[in-house]
PDB file of C-alpha atoms and ligand atoms in Angstrom:
ATOM      1  CA  MET A 429     277.179  60.766  45.509  1.00 56.00           C
ATOM      2  CA  LYS A 430     275.579  63.229  42.977  1.00 68.00           C
ATOM      3  CA  LYS A 431     272.861  61.774  41.183  1.00 89.00           C
ATOM      4  CA  GLY A 432     272.616  62.225  37.342  1.00 95.00           C
ATOM      5  CA  LEU A 433     270.166  64.619  35.610  1.00 96.00           C
ATOM      6  CA  LEU A 434     267.117  63.097  33.802  1.00 97.00           C
ATOM      7  CA  ILE A 435     266.340  65.162  30.838  1.00 98.00           C
ATOM      8  CA  VAL A 436     263.299  64.867  28.766  1.00 98.00           C
ATOM      9  CA  LEU A 437     263.107  66.157  25.149  1.00 98.00           C
ATOM     10  CA  SER A 438     259.379  66.271  23.790  1.00 97.00           C
ATOM     11  CA  GLY A 439     257.292  68.128  21.499  1.00 94.00           C
ATOM     12  CA  PRO A 440     254.530  67.412  18.696  1.00 89.00           C
ATOM     13  CA  SER A 441     255.752  65.124  15.745  1.00 80.00           C
ATOM     14  CA  GLY A 442     257.176  67.399  12.986  1.00 82.00           C
ATOM     15  CA  ALA A 443     258.829  69.650  15.463  1.00 88.00           C
ATOM     16  CA  GLY A 444     262.141  67.919  14.575  1.00 90.00           C
ATOM     17  CA  LYS A 445     262.741  66.681  18.059  1.00 93.00           C
ATOM     18  CA  GLY A 446     264.501  63.559  16.736  1.00 93.00           C
ATOM     19  CA  THR A 447     267.008  65.377  14.835  1.00 95.00           C
ATOM     20  CA  VAL A 448     267.925  67.701  17.796  1.00 97.00           C
ATOM     21  CA  TYR A 449     267.953  64.781  20.061  1.00 97.00           C
ATOM     22  CA  ASN A 450     270.686  62.872  17.936  1.00 96.00           C
ATOM     23  CA  ALA A 451     272.515  66.133  17.352  1.00 98.00           C
ATOM     24  CA  VAL A 452     272.819  66.825  21.258  1.00 98.00           C
ATOM     25  CA  ILE A 453     273.772  63.125  21.805  1.00 97.00           C
ATOM     26  CA  GLN A 454     276.687  63.387  19.274  1.00 97.00           C
ATOM     27  CA  LYS A 455     277.978  66.585  20.784  1.00 98.00           C
ATOM     28  CA  MET A 456     277.456  65.474  24.334  1.00 98.00           C
ATOM     29  CA  PRO A 457     278.608  61.831  24.153  1.00 96.00           C
ATOM     30  CA  GLN A 458     278.681  61.563  27.924  1.00 96.00           C
ATOM     31  CA  LEU A 459     274.766  61.723  27.964  1.00 98.00           C
ATOM     32  CA  LYS A 460     273.147  58.207  28.294  1.00 97.00           C
ATOM     33  CA  LYS A 461     270.485  57.352  26.109  1.00 95.00           C
ATOM     34  CA  SER A 462     267.312  55.504  27.228  1.00 94.00           C
ATOM     35  CA  ILE A 463     266.230  52.652  24.899  1.00 96.00           C
ATOM     36  CA  SER A 464     262.638  52.410  24.843  1.00 97.00           C
ATOM     37  CA  VAL A 465     260.325  49.513  24.207  1.00 98.00           C
ATOM     38  CA  THR A 466     257.906  49.498  21.209  1.00 98.00           C
ATOM     39  CA  THR A 467     255.230  47.377  19.675  1.00 98.00           C
ATOM     40  CA  ARG A 468     255.866  48.829  16.227  1.00 97.00           C
ATOM     41  CA  SER A 469     257.730  46.910  13.622  1.00 96.00           C
ATOM     42  CA  PRO A 470     261.502  47.897  13.026  1.00 96.00           C
ATOM     43  CA  ARG A 471     262.117  50.403  10.033  1.00 94.00           C
ATOM     44  CA  VAL A 472     264.828  49.661   7.625  1.00 94.00           C
ATOM     45  CA  GLY A 473     268.174  50.392   9.485  1.00 96.00           C
ATOM     46  CA  GLU A 474     266.864  50.064  12.929  1.00 96.00           C
ATOM     47  CA  THR A 475     268.485  47.535  15.181  1.00 97.00           C
ATOM     48  CA  GLU A 476     267.206  45.805  18.273  1.00 97.00           C
ATOM     49  CA  GLY A 477     268.721  47.067  21.441  1.00 96.00           C
ATOM     50  CA  VAL A 478     270.091  50.281  19.726  1.00 94.00           C
ATOM     51  CA  HIS A 479     266.963  52.039  18.438  1.00 94.00           C
ATOM     52  CA  TYR A 480     264.243  50.143  20.363  1.00 97.00           C
ATOM     53  CA  TYR A 481     263.707  46.898  21.923  1.00 98.00           C
ATOM     54  CA  PHE A 482     261.039  45.509  19.572  1.00 98.00           C
ATOM     55  CA  LYS A 483     258.308  43.570  21.532  1.00 98.00           C
ATOM     56  CA  SER A 484     255.008  41.933  20.888  1.00 98.00           C
ATOM     57  CA  VAL A 485     251.861  43.452  22.368  1.00 98.00           C
ATOM     58  CA  GLU A 486     251.515  40.579  24.859  1.00 98.00           C
ATOM     59  CA  GLU A 487     255.222  41.106  26.044  1.00 98.00           C
ATOM     60  CA  TYR A 488     254.607  44.874  26.461  1.00 98.00           C
ATOM     61  CA  ASP A 489     251.249  44.210  28.310  1.00 98.00           C
ATOM     62  CA  ARG A 490     253.314  41.722  30.609  1.00 98.00           C
ATOM     63  CA  MET A 491     256.021  44.365  31.360  1.00 98.00           C
ATOM     64  CA  LYS A 492     253.381  47.066  32.008  1.00 98.00           C
ATOM     65  CA  SER A 493     251.477  45.010  34.555  1.00 98.00           C
ATOM     66  CA  ASP A 494     254.805  44.028  36.284  1.00 98.00           C
ATOM     67  CA  GLY A 495     255.547  47.640  36.778  1.00 97.00           C
ATOM     68  CA  GLU A 496     258.619  47.598  34.622  1.00 98.00           C
ATOM     69  CA  PHE A 497     258.001  50.970  32.891  1.00 98.00           C
ATOM     70  CA  LEU A 498     258.705  54.510  34.155  1.00 96.00           C
ATOM     71  CA  GLU A 499     255.946  55.774  31.703  1.00 97.00           C
ATOM     72  CA  THR A 500     254.142  54.232  28.732  1.00 98.00           C
ATOM     73  CA  ALA A 501     252.158  55.891  25.935  1.00 97.00           C
ATOM     74  CA  ARG A 502     250.119  54.854  22.943  1.00 95.00           C
ATOM     75  CA  VAL A 503     251.511  56.916  20.097  1.00 90.00           C
ATOM     76  CA  TYR A 504     249.150  56.675  17.042  1.00 81.00           C
ATOM     77  CA  ASP A 505     248.896  52.817  16.536  1.00 88.00           C
ATOM     78  CA  ASN A 506     251.760  51.596  18.556  1.00 96.00           C
ATOM     79  CA  TYR A 507     252.833  51.319  22.263  1.00 98.00           C
ATOM     80  CA  TYR A 508     256.003  52.673  23.663  1.00 98.00           C
ATOM     81  CA  GLY A 509     257.355  52.540  27.191  1.00 98.00           C
ATOM     82  CA  THR A 510     260.594  53.424  29.063  1.00 97.00           C
ATOM     83  CA  PRO A 511     261.983  50.656  30.976  1.00 97.00           C
ATOM     84  CA  LYS A 512     262.672  51.782  34.630  1.00 96.00           C
ATOM     85  CA  ALA A 513     265.481  49.638  35.980  1.00 96.00           C
ATOM     86  CA  PRO A 514     268.246  50.958  33.575  1.00 96.00           C
ATOM     87  CA  VAL A 515     267.278  54.483  33.981  1.00 96.00           C
ATOM     88  CA  PHE A 516     267.502  54.570  37.628  1.00 95.00           C
ATOM     89  CA  GLU A 517     270.702  52.470  37.567  1.00 96.00           C
ATOM     90  CA  MET A 518     272.305  55.075  35.325  1.00 97.00           C
ATOM     91  CA  LEU A 519     270.852  58.163  37.529  1.00 96.00           C
ATOM     92  CA  GLU A 520     272.229  56.556  40.703  1.00 95.00           C
ATOM     93  CA  LYS A 521     275.780  56.062  38.941  1.00 95.00           C
ATOM     94  CA  GLY A 522     275.597  59.781  38.530  1.00 94.00           C
ATOM     95  CA  ASP A 523     275.087  59.443  34.644  1.00 97.00           C
ATOM     96  CA  ASP A 524     272.852  62.122  33.067  1.00 97.00           C
ATOM     97  CA  VAL A 525     270.101  60.236  31.033  1.00 98.00           C
ATOM     98  CA  PHE A 526     268.560  61.938  27.968  1.00 97.00           C
ATOM     99  CA  PHE A 527     265.062  60.849  26.596  1.00 96.00           C
ATOM    100  CA  GLU A 528     263.134  61.715  23.442  1.00 96.00           C
ATOM    101  CA  ILE A 529     259.536  60.644  23.952  1.00 96.00           C
ATOM    102  CA  ASP A 530     256.088  61.787  23.368  1.00 93.00           C
ATOM    103  CA  ILE A 531     254.243  64.423  25.367  1.00 95.00           C
ATOM    104  CA  ALA A 532     251.856  62.185  27.252  1.00 95.00           C
ATOM    105  CA  GLY A 533     254.983  60.179  28.495  1.00 97.00           C
ATOM    106  CA  ALA A 534     256.978  63.309  29.228  1.00 97.00           C
ATOM    107  CA  LYS A 535     254.199  64.491  31.484  1.00 96.00           C
ATOM    108  CA  GLN A 536     254.008  60.956  33.357  1.00 97.00           C
ATOM    109  CA  ILE A 537     257.719  61.293  34.030  1.00 96.00           C
ATOM    110  CA  LYS A 538     257.358  64.886  35.372  1.00 96.00           C
ATOM    111  CA  ALA A 539     254.655  63.665  37.646  1.00 95.00           C
ATOM    112  CA  LYS A 540     256.754  60.790  39.089  1.00 94.00           C
ATOM    113  CA  TYR A 541     260.101  62.360  38.987  1.00 94.00           C
ATOM    114  CA  PRO A 542     259.629  66.331  39.384  1.00 95.00           C
ATOM    115  CA  GLU A 543     263.353  67.090  39.400  1.00 94.00           C
ATOM    116  CA  CYS A 544     263.726  66.081  35.918  1.00 96.00           C
ATOM    117  CA  VAL A 545     264.389  68.698  33.276  1.00 98.00           C
ATOM    118  CA  SER A 546     261.740  68.840  30.474  1.00 98.00           C
ATOM    119  CA  VAL A 547     262.228  70.580  27.163  1.00 98.00           C
ATOM    120  CA  PHE A 548     259.449  71.216  24.663  1.00 97.00           C
ATOM    121  CA  ILE A 549     260.558  71.358  21.063  1.00 97.00           C
ATOM    122  CA  MET A 550     258.504  73.885  19.243  1.00 94.00           C
ATOM    123  CA  PRO A 551     258.146  74.251  15.615  1.00 91.00           C
ATOM    124  CA  PRO A 552     258.550  77.910  14.322  1.00 89.00           C
ATOM    125  CA  SER A 553     254.972  77.861  12.990  1.00 89.00           C
ATOM    126  CA  PHE A 554     252.169  75.433  12.199  1.00 82.00           C
ATOM    127  CA  GLU A 555     252.594  75.808   8.493  1.00 86.00           C
ATOM    128  CA  ILE A 556     256.315  74.662   8.918  1.00 88.00           C
ATOM    129  CA  LEU A 557     255.471  71.806  11.062  1.00 85.00           C
ATOM    130  CA  GLU A 558     252.805  70.520   8.274  1.00 82.00           C
ATOM    131  CA  ARG A 559     255.442  71.028   5.672  1.00 86.00           C
ATOM    132  CA  ARG A 560     257.939  69.032   7.589  1.00 83.00           C
ATOM    133  CA  LEU A 561     255.462  66.204   8.200  1.00 80.00           C
ATOM    134  CA  ARG A 562     254.661  66.017   4.502  1.00 82.00           C
ATOM    135  CA  GLY A 563     258.261  66.137   3.391  1.00 80.00           C
ATOM    136  CA  ARG A 564     259.131  63.257   5.418  1.00 72.00           C
ATOM    137  CA  GLY A 565     257.369  61.163   2.720  1.00 72.00           C
ATOM    138  CA  THR A 566     257.292  58.081   5.326  1.00 70.00           C
ATOM    139  CA  GLU A 567     253.685  58.533   6.366  1.00 71.00           C
ATOM    140  CA  SER A 568     250.641  57.356   4.521  1.00 80.00           C
ATOM    141  CA  GLU A 569     247.825  59.928   3.865  1.00 82.00           C
ATOM    142  CA  GLU A 570     246.007  58.411   6.614  1.00 83.00           C
ATOM    143  CA  SER A 571     248.768  58.622   9.224  1.00 79.00           C
ATOM    144  CA  LEU A 572     249.563  62.114   8.047  1.00 82.00           C
ATOM    145  CA  ALA A 573     245.976  63.282   8.735  1.00 84.00           C
ATOM    146  CA  LYS A 574     246.127  61.831  12.003  1.00 80.00           C
ATOM    147  CA  ARG A 575     249.384  63.411  12.973  1.00 78.00           C
ATOM    148  CA  LEU A 576     248.193  66.775  11.750  1.00 81.00           C
ATOM    149  CA  GLY A 577     244.986  66.555  13.619  1.00 81.00           C
ATOM    150  CA  SER A 578     246.639  65.864  16.934  1.00 82.00           C
ATOM    151  CA  ALA A 579     249.509  68.410  16.290  1.00 83.00           C
ATOM    152  CA  ARG A 580     247.319  71.529  17.457  1.00 81.00           C
ATOM    153  CA  SER A 581     246.285  70.084  20.584  1.00 86.00           C
ATOM    154  CA  GLU A 582     249.791  68.812  21.281  1.00 88.00           C
ATOM    155  CA  LEU A 583     251.092  72.378  20.799  1.00 88.00           C
ATOM    156  CA  ALA A 584     248.962  73.592  23.637  1.00 87.00           C
ATOM    157  CA  GLU A 585     250.796  71.296  26.004  1.00 90.00           C
ATOM    158  CA  TYR A 586     253.815  73.449  26.281  1.00 91.00           C
ATOM    159  CA  GLY A 587     252.872  74.926  29.565  1.00 92.00           C
ATOM    160  CA  CYS A 588     253.588  71.548  31.326  1.00 94.00           C
ATOM    161  CA  PHE A 589     257.205  71.858  30.500  1.00 97.00           C
ATOM    162  CA  ASP A 590     260.236  73.640  32.149  1.00 98.00           C
ATOM    163  CA  TYR A 591     261.775  75.093  28.926  1.00 98.00           C
ATOM    164  CA  ILE A 592     260.770  75.774  25.428  1.00 97.00           C
ATOM    165  CA  VAL A 593     263.205  75.760  22.320  1.00 97.00           C
ATOM    166  CA  PHE A 594     261.931  76.964  18.962  1.00 96.00           C
ATOM    167  CA  ASN A 595     263.316  74.885  16.190  1.00 95.00           C
ATOM    168  CA  ASP A 596     263.714  77.355  13.654  1.00 93.00           C
ATOM    169  CA  GLU A 597     267.083  75.882  12.723  1.00 95.00           C
ATOM    170  CA  ALA A 598     268.298  72.594  13.900  1.00 95.00           C
ATOM    171  CA  GLU A 599     271.791  73.644  14.841  1.00 97.00           C
ATOM    172  CA  LYS A 600     270.548  76.570  16.909  1.00 98.00           C
ATOM    173  CA  ALA A 601     268.025  74.494  18.451  1.00 98.00           C
ATOM    174  CA  THR A 602     270.586  71.945  19.394  1.00 98.00           C
ATOM    175  CA  GLN A 603     272.859  74.636  20.912  1.00 98.00           C
ATOM    176  CA  ARG A 604     270.006  75.871  23.076  1.00 98.00           C
ATOM    177  CA  VAL A 605     269.298  72.321  24.527  1.00 98.00           C
ATOM    178  CA  MET A 606     272.908  71.782  25.268  1.00 98.00           C
ATOM    179  CA  ASP A 607     272.862  75.446  27.111  1.00 98.00           C
ATOM    180  CA  ILE A 608     269.862  74.262  28.974  1.00 98.00           C
ATOM    181  CA  ILE A 609     271.612  71.083  30.028  1.00 98.00           C
ATOM    182  CA  SER A 610     274.731  72.818  31.103  1.00 97.00           C
ATOM    183  CA  ALA A 611     272.983  75.496  33.092  1.00 97.00           C
ATOM    184  CA  GLU A 612     270.817  72.894  34.984  1.00 97.00           C
ATOM    185  CA  ARG A 613     274.094  70.837  35.846  1.00 95.00           C
ATOM    186  CA  SER A 614     275.092  74.359  37.691  1.00 94.00           C
ATOM    187  CA  ALA A 615     271.878  74.732  39.541  1.00 94.00           C
ATOM    188  CA  ILE A 616     272.204  75.212  43.282  1.00 93.00           C
ATOM    189  CA  SER A 617     269.750  72.762  44.128  1.00 90.00           C
ATOM    190  CA  ARG A 618     271.683  70.011  42.187  1.00 89.00           C
ATOM    191  CA  ASN A 619     274.959  70.799  43.882  1.00 90.00           C
ATOM    192  CA  GLU A 620     273.728  71.367  47.502  1.00 89.00           C
ATOM    193  CA  GLU A 621     275.367  68.112  48.702  1.00 86.00           C
ATOM    194  CA  LYS A 622     278.721  68.895  47.433  1.00 87.00           C
ATOM    195  CA  ILE A 623     278.472  72.503  48.710  1.00 90.00           C
ATOM    196  CA  LYS A 624     277.446  71.392  52.215  1.00 90.00           C
ATOM    197  CA  SER A 625     280.136  68.815  52.312  1.00 89.00           C
ATOM    198  CA  MET A 626     282.830  71.363  51.377  1.00 90.00           C
ATOM    199  CA  LEU A 627     281.420  73.719  54.003  1.00 91.00           C
ATOM    200  CA  GLU A 628     281.632  71.149  56.639  1.00 88.00           C
ATOM    201  CA  ILE A 629     285.353  70.578  56.133  1.00 70.00           C
ATOM    202  CA  LYS A 630     287.192  72.396  58.939  1.00 65.00           C
ATOM    203  CA  THR A 631     290.500  74.111  58.305  1.00 62.00           C
ATOM    204  CA  GLU A 632     293.193  73.503  60.706  1.00 63.00           C
ATOM    205  CA  ILE A 633     294.873  76.686  62.411  1.00 60.00           C
TER     206      ILE A 633
HETATM  207  P1  5GP B1329     258.938  56.528  16.153  1.00 77.73           P
HETATM  208  O1  5GP B1329     257.825  55.316  15.979  1.00 77.73           O
HETATM  209  O2  5GP B1329     258.639  57.429  14.905  1.00 77.73           O
HETATM  210  O3  5GP B1329     260.085  56.031  16.364  1.00 77.73           O
HETATM  211  O4  5GP B1329     258.205  57.463  17.237  1.00 77.73           O
HETATM  212  C1  5GP B1329     257.060  57.930  17.455  1.00 77.73           C
HETATM  213  C2  5GP B1329     256.846  58.571  18.798  1.00 77.73           C
HETATM  214  O5  5GP B1329     257.029  57.921  19.886  1.00 77.73           O
HETATM  215  C3  5GP B1329     257.836  59.769  18.789  1.00 77.73           C
HETATM  216  O6  5GP B1329     257.085  60.943  19.204  1.00 77.73           O
HETATM  217  C4  5GP B1329     258.731  59.432  19.960  1.00 77.73           C
HETATM  218  O7  5GP B1329     258.987  60.520  20.638  1.00 77.73           O
HETATM  219  C5  5GP B1329     257.734  58.528  20.765  1.00 77.73           C
HETATM  220  N1  5GP B1329     258.516  57.679  21.621  1.00 77.73           N
HETATM  221  C6  5GP B1329     259.509  56.951  21.278  1.00 77.73           C
HETATM  222  N2  5GP B1329     259.858  56.071  22.501  1.00 77.73           N
HETATM  223  C7  5GP B1329     258.980  56.575  23.423  1.00 77.73           C
HETATM  224  C8  5GP B1329     258.669  56.014  24.815  1.00 77.73           C
HETATM  225  O8  5GP B1329     259.556  55.273  25.385  1.00 77.73           O
HETATM  226  N3  5GP B1329     257.730  56.569  25.599  1.00 77.73           N
HETATM  227  C9  5GP B1329     256.782  57.419  24.983  1.00 77.73           C
HETATM  228  N4  5GP B1329     255.931  57.970  25.711  1.00 77.73           N
HETATM  229  N5  5GP B1329     257.134  57.846  23.670  1.00 77.73           N
HETATM  230  C10 5GP B1329     257.909  57.419  23.010  1.00 77.73           C
END
């Protein structure tokens, strides 16, 4: 059976990757979400098992040492990880799995699973990225300063990705990500088994 696609969406914080991710999921409901583990506390409106699996640092460490993660990263002051088993189950079933994770995690996935499709969401300019981060109003001055500090070096990581999408307007960026997913589904390399089995069928004269 044809395996599903593993699609990773990443980029610096403030690039708007969360908004684009949610919009793509809405428009392509056949995509399966990967639910991450995090050690941060739930925010208002977040539900266990829907947005994240909220774990203690001890439980996260145990899962990590037991090899339960596909990738892990420390993002600012919290730990995040993608549970491996559900992702491989979905891919084996032929489902396409869509992730929104930080750049370090995206690079780990590309190294372990090179056939994944990685998309870097780029803000249209550094000034706009700064404005978006400030506009969120959810960050303390200290966390804002940290995020701005790392944003420049994060932007320079685009070269590790397969595609870049400029998020000038969320709707256009969403469409571009959807176009990439559709094109990747049609790649020869991803359809070779089907093509070969078609060619092997001999027609009776
Ligand atoms: P937040 O705490 O705001 O939900 O997410 C903070 C950052 O963590 C975002 O950049 C998000 O992409 C990233 N993130 C969420 N889940 C994962 C994960 O499983 N692995 C990695 N590496 N990053 C994640």
